Coordinates of C-alpha atoms in Angstrom, one line a residue:
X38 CA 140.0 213.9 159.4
X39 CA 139.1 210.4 158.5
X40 CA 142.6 209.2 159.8
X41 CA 141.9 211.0 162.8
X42 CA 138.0 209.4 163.4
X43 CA 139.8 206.0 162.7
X44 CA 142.8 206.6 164.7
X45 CA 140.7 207.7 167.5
X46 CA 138.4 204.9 167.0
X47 CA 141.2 201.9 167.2
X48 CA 142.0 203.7 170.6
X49 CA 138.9 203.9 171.8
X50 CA 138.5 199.8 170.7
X51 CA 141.8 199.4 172.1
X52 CA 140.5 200.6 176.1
X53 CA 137.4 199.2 175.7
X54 CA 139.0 195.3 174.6
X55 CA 141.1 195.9 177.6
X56 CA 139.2 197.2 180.8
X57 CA 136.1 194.9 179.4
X58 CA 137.6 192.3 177.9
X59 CA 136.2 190.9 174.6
X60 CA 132.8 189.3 175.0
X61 CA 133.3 185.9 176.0
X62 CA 132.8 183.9 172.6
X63 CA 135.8 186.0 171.5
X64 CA 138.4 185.6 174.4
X65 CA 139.5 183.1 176.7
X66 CA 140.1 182.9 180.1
X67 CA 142.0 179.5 179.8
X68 CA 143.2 179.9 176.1
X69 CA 144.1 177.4 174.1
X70 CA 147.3 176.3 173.9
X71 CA 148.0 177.6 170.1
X72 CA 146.2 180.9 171.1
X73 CA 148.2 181.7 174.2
X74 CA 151.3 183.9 174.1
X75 CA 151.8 184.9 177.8
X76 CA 150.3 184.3 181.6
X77 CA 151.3 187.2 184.2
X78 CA 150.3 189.3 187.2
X79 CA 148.5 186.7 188.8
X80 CA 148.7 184.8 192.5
X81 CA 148.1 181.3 193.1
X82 CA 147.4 178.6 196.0
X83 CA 146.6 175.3 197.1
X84 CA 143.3 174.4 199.0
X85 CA 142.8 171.0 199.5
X86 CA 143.1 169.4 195.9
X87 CA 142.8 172.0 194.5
X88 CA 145.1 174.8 192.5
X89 CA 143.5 178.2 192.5
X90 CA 144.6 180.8 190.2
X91 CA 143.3 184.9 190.6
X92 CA 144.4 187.8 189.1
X93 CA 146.2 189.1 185.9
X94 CA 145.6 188.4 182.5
X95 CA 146.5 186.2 179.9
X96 CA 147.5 187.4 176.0
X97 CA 146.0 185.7 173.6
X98 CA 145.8 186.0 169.4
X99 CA 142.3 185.8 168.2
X100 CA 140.6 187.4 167.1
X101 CA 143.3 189.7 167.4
X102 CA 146.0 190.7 169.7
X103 CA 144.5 191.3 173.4
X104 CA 145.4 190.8 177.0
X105 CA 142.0 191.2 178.8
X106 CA 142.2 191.4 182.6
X107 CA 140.9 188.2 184.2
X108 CA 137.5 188.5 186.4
X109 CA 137.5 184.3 186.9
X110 CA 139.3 182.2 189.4
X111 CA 140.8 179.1 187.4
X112 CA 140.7 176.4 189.4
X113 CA 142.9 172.8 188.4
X114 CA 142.3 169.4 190.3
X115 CA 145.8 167.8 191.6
X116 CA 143.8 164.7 193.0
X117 CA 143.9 163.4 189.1
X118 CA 146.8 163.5 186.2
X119 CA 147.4 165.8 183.5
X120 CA 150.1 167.3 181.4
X121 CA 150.5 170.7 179.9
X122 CA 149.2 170.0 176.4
X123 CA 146.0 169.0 177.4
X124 CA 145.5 170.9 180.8
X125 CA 142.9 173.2 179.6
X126 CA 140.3 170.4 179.5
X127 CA 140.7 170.6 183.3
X128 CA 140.5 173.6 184.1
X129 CA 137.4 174.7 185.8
X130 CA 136.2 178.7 186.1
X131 CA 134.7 180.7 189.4
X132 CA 132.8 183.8 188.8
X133 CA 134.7 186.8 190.6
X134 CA 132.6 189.5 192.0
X135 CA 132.6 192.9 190.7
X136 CA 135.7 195.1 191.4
X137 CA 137.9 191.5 191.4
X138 CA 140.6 192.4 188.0
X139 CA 143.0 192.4 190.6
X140 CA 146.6 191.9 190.1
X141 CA 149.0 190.1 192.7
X142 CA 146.6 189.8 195.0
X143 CA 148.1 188.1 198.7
X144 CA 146.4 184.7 199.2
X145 CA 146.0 183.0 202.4
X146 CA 144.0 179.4 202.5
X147 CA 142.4 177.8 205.4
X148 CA 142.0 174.1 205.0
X149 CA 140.2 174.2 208.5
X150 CA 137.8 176.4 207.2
X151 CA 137.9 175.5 203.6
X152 CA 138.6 179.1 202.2
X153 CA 140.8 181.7 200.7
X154 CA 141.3 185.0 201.9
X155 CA 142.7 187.8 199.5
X156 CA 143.8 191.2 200.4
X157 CA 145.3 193.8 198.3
X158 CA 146.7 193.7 194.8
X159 CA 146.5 196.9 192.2
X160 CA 142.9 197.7 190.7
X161 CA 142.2 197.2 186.7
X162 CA 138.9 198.6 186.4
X163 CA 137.1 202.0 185.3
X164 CA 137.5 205.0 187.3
X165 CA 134.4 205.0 188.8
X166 CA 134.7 201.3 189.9
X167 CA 138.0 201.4 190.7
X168 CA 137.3 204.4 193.5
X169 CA 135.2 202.7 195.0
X170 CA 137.2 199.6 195.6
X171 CA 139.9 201.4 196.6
X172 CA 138.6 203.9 199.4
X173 CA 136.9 201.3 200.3
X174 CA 138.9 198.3 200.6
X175 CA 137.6 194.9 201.5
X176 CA 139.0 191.6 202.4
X177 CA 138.2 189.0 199.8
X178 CA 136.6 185.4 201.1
X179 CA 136.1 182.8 198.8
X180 CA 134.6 179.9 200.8
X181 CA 133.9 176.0 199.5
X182 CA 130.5 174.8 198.6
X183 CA 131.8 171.5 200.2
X184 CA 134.8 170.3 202.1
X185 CA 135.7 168.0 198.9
X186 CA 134.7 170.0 196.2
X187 CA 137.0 172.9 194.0
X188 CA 133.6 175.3 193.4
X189 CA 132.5 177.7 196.2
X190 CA 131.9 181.6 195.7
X191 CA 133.6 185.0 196.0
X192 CA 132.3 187.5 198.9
X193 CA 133.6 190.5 200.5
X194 CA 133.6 191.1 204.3
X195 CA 133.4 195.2 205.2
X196 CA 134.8 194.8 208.4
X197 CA 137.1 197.9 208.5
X198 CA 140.6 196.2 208.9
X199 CA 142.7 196.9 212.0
X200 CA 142.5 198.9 215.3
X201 CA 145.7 200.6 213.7
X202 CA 147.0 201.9 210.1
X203 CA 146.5 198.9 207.7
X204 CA 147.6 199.7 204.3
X205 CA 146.1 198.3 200.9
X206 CA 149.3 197.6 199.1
X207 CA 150.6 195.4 196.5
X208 CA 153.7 193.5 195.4
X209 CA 154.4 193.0 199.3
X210 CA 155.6 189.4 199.9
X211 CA 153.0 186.7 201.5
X212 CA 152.1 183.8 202.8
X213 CA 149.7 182.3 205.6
X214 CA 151.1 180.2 208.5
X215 CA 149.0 178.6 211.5
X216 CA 145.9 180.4 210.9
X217 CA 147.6 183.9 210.4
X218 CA 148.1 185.8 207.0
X219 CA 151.2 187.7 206.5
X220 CA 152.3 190.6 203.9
X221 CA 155.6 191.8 204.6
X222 CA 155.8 195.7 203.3
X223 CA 154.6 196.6 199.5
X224 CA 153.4 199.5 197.8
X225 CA 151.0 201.8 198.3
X226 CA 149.2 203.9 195.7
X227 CA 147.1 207.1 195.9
X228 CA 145.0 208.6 193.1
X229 CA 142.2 210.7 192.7
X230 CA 140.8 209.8 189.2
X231 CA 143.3 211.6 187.1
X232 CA 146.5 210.8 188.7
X233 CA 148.6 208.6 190.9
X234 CA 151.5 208.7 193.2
X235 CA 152.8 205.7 194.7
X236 CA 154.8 205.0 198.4
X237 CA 156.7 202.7 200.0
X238 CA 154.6 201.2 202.7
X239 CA 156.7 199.6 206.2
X240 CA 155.4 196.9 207.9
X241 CA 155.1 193.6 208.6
X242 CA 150.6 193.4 208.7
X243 CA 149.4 190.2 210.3
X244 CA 145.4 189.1 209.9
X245 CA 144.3 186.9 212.4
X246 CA 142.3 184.3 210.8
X247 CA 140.5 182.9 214.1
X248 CA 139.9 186.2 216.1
X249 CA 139.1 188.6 212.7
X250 CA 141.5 191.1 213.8
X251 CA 144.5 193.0 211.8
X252 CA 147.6 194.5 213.7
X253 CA 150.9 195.7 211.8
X254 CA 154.5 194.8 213.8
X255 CA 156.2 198.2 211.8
X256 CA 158.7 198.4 214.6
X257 CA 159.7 194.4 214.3
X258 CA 159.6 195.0 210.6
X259 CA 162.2 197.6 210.8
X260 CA 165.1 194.8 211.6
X261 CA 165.1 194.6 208.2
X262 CA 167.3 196.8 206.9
X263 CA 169.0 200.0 208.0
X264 CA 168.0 203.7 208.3
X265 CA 165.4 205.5 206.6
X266 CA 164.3 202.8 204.6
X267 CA 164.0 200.1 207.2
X268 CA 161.3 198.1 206.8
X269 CA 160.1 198.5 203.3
X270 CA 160.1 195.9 201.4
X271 CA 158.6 194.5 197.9
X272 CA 158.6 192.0 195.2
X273 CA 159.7 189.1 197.2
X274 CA 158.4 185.9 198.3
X275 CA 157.5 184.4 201.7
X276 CA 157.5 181.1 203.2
X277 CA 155.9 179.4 206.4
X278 CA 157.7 176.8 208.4
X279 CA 154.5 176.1 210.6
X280 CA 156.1 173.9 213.5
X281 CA 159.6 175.9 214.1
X282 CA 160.4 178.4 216.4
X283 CA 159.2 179.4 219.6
X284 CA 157.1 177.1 221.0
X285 CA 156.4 175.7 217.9
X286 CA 154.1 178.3 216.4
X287 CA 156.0 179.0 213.1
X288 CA 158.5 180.7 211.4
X289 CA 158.0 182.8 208.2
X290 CA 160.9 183.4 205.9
X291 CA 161.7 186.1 203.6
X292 CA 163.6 185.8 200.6
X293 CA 164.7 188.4 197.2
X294 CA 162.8 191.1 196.5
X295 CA 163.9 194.9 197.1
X296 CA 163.8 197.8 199.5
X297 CA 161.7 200.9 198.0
X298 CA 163.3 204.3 198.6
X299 CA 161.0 206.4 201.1
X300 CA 161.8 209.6 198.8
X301 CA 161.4 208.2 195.8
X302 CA 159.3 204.8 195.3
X303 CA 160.2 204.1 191.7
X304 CA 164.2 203.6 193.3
X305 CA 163.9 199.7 194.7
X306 CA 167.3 198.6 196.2
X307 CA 168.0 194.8 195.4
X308 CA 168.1 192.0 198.4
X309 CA 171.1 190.4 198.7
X310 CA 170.5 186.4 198.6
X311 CA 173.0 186.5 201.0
X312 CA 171.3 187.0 204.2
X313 CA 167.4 185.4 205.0
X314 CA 165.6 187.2 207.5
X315 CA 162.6 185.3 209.5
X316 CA 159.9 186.0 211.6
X317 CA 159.4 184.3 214.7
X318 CA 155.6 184.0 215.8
X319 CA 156.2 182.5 218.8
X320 CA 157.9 185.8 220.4
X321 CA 156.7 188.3 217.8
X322 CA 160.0 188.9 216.5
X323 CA 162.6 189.0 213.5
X324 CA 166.1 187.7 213.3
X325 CA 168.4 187.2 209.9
X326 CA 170.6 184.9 209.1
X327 CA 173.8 184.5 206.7
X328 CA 173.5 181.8 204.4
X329 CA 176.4 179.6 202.7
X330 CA 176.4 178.0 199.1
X331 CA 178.1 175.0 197.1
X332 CA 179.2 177.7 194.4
X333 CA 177.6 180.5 194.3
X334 CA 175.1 182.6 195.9
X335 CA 171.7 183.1 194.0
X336 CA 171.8 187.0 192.4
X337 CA 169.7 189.4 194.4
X338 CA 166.5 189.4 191.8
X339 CA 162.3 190.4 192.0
X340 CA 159.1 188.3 191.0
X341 CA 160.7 185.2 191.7
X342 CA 158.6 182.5 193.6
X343 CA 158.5 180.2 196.5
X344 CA 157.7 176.9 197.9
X345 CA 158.7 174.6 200.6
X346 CA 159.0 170.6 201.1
X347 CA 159.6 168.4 204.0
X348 CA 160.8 165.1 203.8
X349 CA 159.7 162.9 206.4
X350 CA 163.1 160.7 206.8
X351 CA 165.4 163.7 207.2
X352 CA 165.4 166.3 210.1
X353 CA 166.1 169.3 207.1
X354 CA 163.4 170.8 204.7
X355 CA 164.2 173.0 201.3
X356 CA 162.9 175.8 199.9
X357 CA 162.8 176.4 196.1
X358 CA 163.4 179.6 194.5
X359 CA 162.8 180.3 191.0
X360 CA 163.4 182.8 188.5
X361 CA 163.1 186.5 188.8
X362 CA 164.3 189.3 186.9
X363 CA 167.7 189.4 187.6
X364 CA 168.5 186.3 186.2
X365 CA 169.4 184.5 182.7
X366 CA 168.1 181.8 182.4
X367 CA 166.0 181.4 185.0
X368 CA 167.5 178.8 187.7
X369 CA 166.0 176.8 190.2
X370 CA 168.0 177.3 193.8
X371 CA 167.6 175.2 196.7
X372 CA 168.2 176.7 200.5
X373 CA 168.3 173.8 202.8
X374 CA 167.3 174.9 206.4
X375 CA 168.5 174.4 209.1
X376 CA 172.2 174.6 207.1
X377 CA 171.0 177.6 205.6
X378 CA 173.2 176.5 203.0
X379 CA 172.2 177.4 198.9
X380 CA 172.4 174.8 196.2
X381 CA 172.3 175.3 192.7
X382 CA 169.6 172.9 191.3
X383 CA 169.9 173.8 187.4
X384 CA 167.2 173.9 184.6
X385 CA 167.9 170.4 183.2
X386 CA 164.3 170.0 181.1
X387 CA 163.1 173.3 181.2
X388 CA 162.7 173.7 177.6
X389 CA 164.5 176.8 175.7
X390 CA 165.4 178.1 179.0
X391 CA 164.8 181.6 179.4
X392 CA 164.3 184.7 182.0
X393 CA 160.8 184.4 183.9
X394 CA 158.8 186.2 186.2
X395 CA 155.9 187.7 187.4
X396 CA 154.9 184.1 187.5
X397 CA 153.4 181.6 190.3
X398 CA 154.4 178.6 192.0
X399 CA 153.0 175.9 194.4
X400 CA 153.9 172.5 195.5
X401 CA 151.1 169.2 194.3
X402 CA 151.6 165.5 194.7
X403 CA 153.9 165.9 197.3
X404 CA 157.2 166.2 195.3
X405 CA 155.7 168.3 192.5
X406 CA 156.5 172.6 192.0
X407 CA 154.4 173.8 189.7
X408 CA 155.1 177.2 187.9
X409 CA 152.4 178.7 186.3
X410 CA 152.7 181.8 184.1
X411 CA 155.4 184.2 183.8
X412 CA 157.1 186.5 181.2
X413 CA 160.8 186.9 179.5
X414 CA 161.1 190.5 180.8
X415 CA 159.5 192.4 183.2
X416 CA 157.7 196.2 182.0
X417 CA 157.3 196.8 178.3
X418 CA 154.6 195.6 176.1
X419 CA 156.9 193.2 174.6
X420 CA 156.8 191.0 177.7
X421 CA 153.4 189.7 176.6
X422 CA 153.9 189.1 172.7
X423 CA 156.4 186.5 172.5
X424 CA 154.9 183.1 172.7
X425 CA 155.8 181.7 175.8
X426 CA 158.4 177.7 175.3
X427 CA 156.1 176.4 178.2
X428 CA 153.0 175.0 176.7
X429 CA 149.9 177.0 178.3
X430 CA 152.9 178.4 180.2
X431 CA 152.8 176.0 182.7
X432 CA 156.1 173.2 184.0
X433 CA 156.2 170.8 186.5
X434 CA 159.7 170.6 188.7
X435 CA 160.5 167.2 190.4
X436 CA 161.8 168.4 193.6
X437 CA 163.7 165.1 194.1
X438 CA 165.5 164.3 191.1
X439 CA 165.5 168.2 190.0
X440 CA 163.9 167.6 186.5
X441 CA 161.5 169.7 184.9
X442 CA 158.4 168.0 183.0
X443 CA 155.3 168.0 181.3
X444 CA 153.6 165.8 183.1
X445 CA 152.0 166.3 186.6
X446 CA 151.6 163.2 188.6
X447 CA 149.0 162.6 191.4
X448 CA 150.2 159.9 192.8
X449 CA 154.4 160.7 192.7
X450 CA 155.9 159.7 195.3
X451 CA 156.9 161.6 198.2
X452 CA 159.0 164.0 198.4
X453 CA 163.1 163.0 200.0
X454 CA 165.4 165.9 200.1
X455 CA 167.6 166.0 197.2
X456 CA 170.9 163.8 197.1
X457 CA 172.7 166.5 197.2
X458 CA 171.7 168.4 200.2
X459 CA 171.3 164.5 201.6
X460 CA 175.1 164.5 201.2
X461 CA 176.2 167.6 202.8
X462 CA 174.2 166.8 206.1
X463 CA 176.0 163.7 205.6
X464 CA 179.3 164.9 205.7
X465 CA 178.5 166.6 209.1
X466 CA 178.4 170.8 207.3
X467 CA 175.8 172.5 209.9
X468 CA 174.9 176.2 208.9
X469 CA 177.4 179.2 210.6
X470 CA 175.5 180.5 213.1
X471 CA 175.0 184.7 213.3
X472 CA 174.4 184.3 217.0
X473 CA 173.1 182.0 219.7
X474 CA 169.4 183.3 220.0
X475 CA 168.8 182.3 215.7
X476 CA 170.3 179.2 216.9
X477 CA 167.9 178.2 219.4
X478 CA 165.4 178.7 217.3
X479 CA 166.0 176.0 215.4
X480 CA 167.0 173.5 218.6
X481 CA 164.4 171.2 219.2
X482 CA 163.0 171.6 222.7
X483 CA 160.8 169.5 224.6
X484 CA 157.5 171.2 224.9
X485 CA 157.7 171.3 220.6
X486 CA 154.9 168.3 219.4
X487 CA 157.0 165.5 217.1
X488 CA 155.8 165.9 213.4
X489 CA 153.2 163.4 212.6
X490 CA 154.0 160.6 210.3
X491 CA 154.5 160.4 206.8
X492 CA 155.1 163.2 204.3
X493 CA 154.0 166.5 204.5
X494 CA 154.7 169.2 201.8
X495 CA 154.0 172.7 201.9
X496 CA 154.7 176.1 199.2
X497 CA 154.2 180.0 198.6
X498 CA 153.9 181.7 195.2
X499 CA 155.2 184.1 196.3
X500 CA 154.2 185.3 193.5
X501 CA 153.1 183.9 194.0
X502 CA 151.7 180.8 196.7
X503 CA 150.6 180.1 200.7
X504 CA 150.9 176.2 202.0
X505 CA 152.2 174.3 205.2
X506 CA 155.3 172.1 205.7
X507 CA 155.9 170.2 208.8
X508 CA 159.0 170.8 210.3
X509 CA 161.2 169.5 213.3
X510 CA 164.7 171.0 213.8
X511 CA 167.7 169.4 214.2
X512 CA 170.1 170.2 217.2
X513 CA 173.0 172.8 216.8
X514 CA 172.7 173.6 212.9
X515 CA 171.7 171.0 210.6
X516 CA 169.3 172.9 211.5
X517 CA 155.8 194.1 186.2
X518 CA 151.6 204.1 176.3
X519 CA 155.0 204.8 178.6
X520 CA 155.8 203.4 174.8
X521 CA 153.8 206.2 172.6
X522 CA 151.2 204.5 170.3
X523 CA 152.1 203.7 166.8
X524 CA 149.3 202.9 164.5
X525 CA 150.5 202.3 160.7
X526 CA 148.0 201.4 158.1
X527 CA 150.8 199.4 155.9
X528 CA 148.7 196.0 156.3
X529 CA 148.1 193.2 159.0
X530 CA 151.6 192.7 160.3
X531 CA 152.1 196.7 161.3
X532 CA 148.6 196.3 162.7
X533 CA 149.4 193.4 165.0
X534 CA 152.6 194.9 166.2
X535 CA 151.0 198.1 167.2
X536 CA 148.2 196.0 169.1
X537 CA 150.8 194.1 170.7
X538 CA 152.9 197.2 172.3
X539 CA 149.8 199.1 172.9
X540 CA 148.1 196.2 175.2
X541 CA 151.1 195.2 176.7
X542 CA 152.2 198.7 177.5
X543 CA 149.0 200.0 178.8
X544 CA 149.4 196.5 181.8
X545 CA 152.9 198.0 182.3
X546 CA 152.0 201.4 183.0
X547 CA 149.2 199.8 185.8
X548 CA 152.6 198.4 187.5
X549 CA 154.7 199.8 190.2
X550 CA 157.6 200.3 188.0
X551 CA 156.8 203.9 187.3
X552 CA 156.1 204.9 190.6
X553 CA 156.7 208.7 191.4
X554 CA 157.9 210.6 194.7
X555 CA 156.3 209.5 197.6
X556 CA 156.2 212.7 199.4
X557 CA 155.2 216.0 197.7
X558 CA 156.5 215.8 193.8
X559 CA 157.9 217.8 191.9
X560 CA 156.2 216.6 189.1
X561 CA 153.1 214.3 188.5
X562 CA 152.6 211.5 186.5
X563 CA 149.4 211.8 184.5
X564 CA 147.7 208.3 184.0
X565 CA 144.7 207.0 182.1
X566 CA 142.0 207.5 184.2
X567 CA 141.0 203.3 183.7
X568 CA 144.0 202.2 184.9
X569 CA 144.7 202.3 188.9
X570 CA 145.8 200.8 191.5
X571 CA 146.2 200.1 195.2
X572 CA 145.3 203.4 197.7
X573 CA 146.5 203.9 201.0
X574 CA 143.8 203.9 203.5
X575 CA 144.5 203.6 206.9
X576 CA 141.2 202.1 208.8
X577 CA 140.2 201.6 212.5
X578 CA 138.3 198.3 213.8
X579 CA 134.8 199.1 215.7
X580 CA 135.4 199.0 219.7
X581 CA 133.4 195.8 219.5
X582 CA 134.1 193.8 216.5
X583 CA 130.7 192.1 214.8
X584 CA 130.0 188.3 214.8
X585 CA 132.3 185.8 212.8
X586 CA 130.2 187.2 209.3
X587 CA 132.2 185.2 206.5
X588 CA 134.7 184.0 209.1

């Protein structure tokens, strides 16, 4: 009986550590770097000088083994130097408001308007909390104190979103792009205290920044991929080229990810690299486009991340892909548009090169990606236990020499496309066109305003991270127990590994990964009530929308 009472009691311990946290002499949100093992389920993005990082957790040692969820925004300055060793002395912390241990949460900045808006993400809180965030659903606004400074505060606006079905989902791909937010498909969960069931969710939902109004383009969205499960998509990334397309009003790009099976959301068919498919805001509409490579193209893979750069001497930009599950080591690849061509850009500097996802990116000091977080494997408790090679799990990627470092610089220089892909444009390669229509959108018309001078570099974390990248086109082409608990009492080491799988599993069994049947199941999945996430709520806009509120 006294095994029981103290068996019962270490689990008891075991929720309370992880719903609550440890109090906060005992944890960190930021640990230090000897205390950290592992960063993941978190989104990040740039505002102004700033990095902001939300959601997830972060495992840490001591006292003992514990991931708590974190209910801070981390915020790092990229107007000043640092390195990853000594990071943590920079970091500065945001209260979150209650209901905000959030994980992958989409992030779209504002620099006009000097905030972030969140929407989405799955829910780690207590039933009763986590109910009422998810039937009623809010879009998170965290707005500056000043134009120049990193602290500001967390609100949530009530406006119901959309005059048609808005779903709260997660692990859809995101980004913002001229004033507009964008999450491409994700997952949907419902629950009702006790249980959860999890679908596939269509859609391509767009929130107007400006005008505070929601719509979702399902049928455009459904160009991406073929029959029944057209349209869905997860676990990608998404990138804005803000001065391409029609017009010039911007082009969003897709890349990785999967396409959940309607009848059964746990069944996530992999992306080809292969093909990229876009969205044109200019005439509402989605096109794809096959893609060429110098060797090889990239593995189709999930939880990879995003960003962008545009050199201000050359008509091309690149995006940077990184990571993902399906690849080992993880590999930097670079996707030169408008040759839609794929270049292999290495690890060189990465240190003990290994998988990673469920990390962040964004770009800094012009030239500078910045991963933050990750893990070796994705679902398992064992993805947060090993110590990650990356101190405070955080690397810096010259996009211009292709070098992973330590150190991020302020004042680098800016960013020039990679030799290279400098090389190939030379040597007069333009991408194979699918047709004449994704051609002209990357022709440069008249009525499209020049770029203005000097450099201008934009990323998504797609992951993991929204940001802006000027871009002119060139003519004709160069254009995350399911592991039952094991608690031994043979001394400290058995106790630490049994913490380990235990917290680690319980985060795995908050992801999508174990999904069940998204229409009536055969069987249901019984979770832990404290662990939920996302709900599908479809929501209708008042006939006349309120005043701006925290727009």
């Amino acid at each position: 009986m006294a095994a029981l009472r103290d068996g019962f009691s270490m689990y008891f311990l075991a929720v309370v550590f992880l719903l609550l946290g440890l109090t906060h002499s005992q944890v960190e949100e930021f640990p230090s770097a000897d205390n950290f093992r592992r960063r993941s389920f978190h989104s990040a993005t740039v505002l102004g000088d700033n990095l902001y990082i939300l959601g997830g957790g972060a495992s840490q040692m001591s006292p003992r083994f514990s991931i708590p969820p974190s209910n801070k925004t981390l915020v790092i300055p990229l107007n000043e130097d640092w390195n990853a060793q000594t990071v943590n002395s920079k970091v500065q912390m945001i209260d979150n408001q209650k209901g905000f241990n959030i994980i992958r949460p989409a992030l779209w900045p504002n620099g006009q308007e000097n905030r972030i808006y969140s929407w989405g993400g799955g829910v780690r809180e207590t039933y009763p909390l986590a109910n009422e965030t998810l039937t009623n659903p809010t879009l998170r606004v965290f707005e500056k104190a000043s134009p120049d400074g990193l602290y500001g505060t967390w609100s949530s606006d009530r406006t119901l979103p959309g005059d048609s079905k808005i779903k709260f989902t997660q692990e859809g791909s995101w980004t913002s792009c001229n004033g507009l937010g964008f999450v491409f498909g994700g997952l949907t969960m419902l629950n009702d205290g006790s249980r959860w069931r999890g679908t596939a969710s269509p859609g391509l939902v767009i929130y107007n920044m400006t005008s505070q109004t929601w719509r979702n383009e399902s049928q455009v969205a459904k160009k991406v991929g073929r029959g029944p499960n057209a349209g869905n998509h997860a676990r990608g990334n998404a990138v804005c080229l803000p001065e391409m397309g029609t017009q010039g009003k911007g082009i969003v790009v897709f890349i990785g990810g999967g396409r959940p099976d309607n009848s059964d959301a746990r069944d996530i068919e992999p992306v080809p690299m292969d093909t990229v498919y876009f969205y044109d805001i200019g005439s509402n509409d989605l096109y794809s486009q096959k893609t060429t490579s110098e060797i090889s193209t990239p593995v189709a893979r999930q939880y990879a991340c995003a960003v962008a750069a545009k050199s201000s001497s050359t008509p091309s930009y690149e995006i940077f892909f990184f990571g993902g599950d399906g690849e080992k080591p993880a590999t930097t690849h670079v996707l030169t548009i408008p040759g839609f061509r794929w270049f292999n850009a290495g690890n060189t500097g990465a240190d003990n090169p290994q998988t990673r996802s469920n990390h962040a990116c964004v770009v800094g000091g012009k030239r500078q990606m910045i991963s933050v977080g990750g893990t070796q494997v994705v679902g398992g408790g064992e993805q947060w236990v090993g110590k990650d090679p990356w101190v405070n799990g955080i690397k810096v990627f010259d996009m211009v020499d292709l070098k992973w470092r330590n150190d991020y610089k302020s004042g680098a220089p800016d960013y020039e496309s990679p030799a290279m892909i400098k090389k190939w444009y030379n040597e007069g390669n333009v991408a194979e066109w699918d047709s004449d229509a994704v051609k002209n959108l990357f022709t440069v018309a008249e009525a499209t305003p020049p770029s203005p001078p000097g450099p201008n570099v934009g990323a998504i974390a797609g992951g993991v991270a929204a940001g802006w990248i000027v871009l002119t086109a060139l003519v004709d082409g160069l254009v995350f127990w399911c592991n039952q608990r094991r608690r031994g009492r043979a001394g400290e080491a058995a106790r630490l590994r049994d913490d380990q799988a235990e917290e680690g599993a319980r985060w795995d069994c908050d992801s999508s990964a174990t999904l069940v049947n998204a229409g009536p199941p055969a069987e249901v999945y019984t979770m832990p009530t404290e662990l939920h996430n996302g709900v599908d709520l479809p929501h209708e806009l008042p006939a006349n929308p309120p005043g701006k509120g925290h727009y």
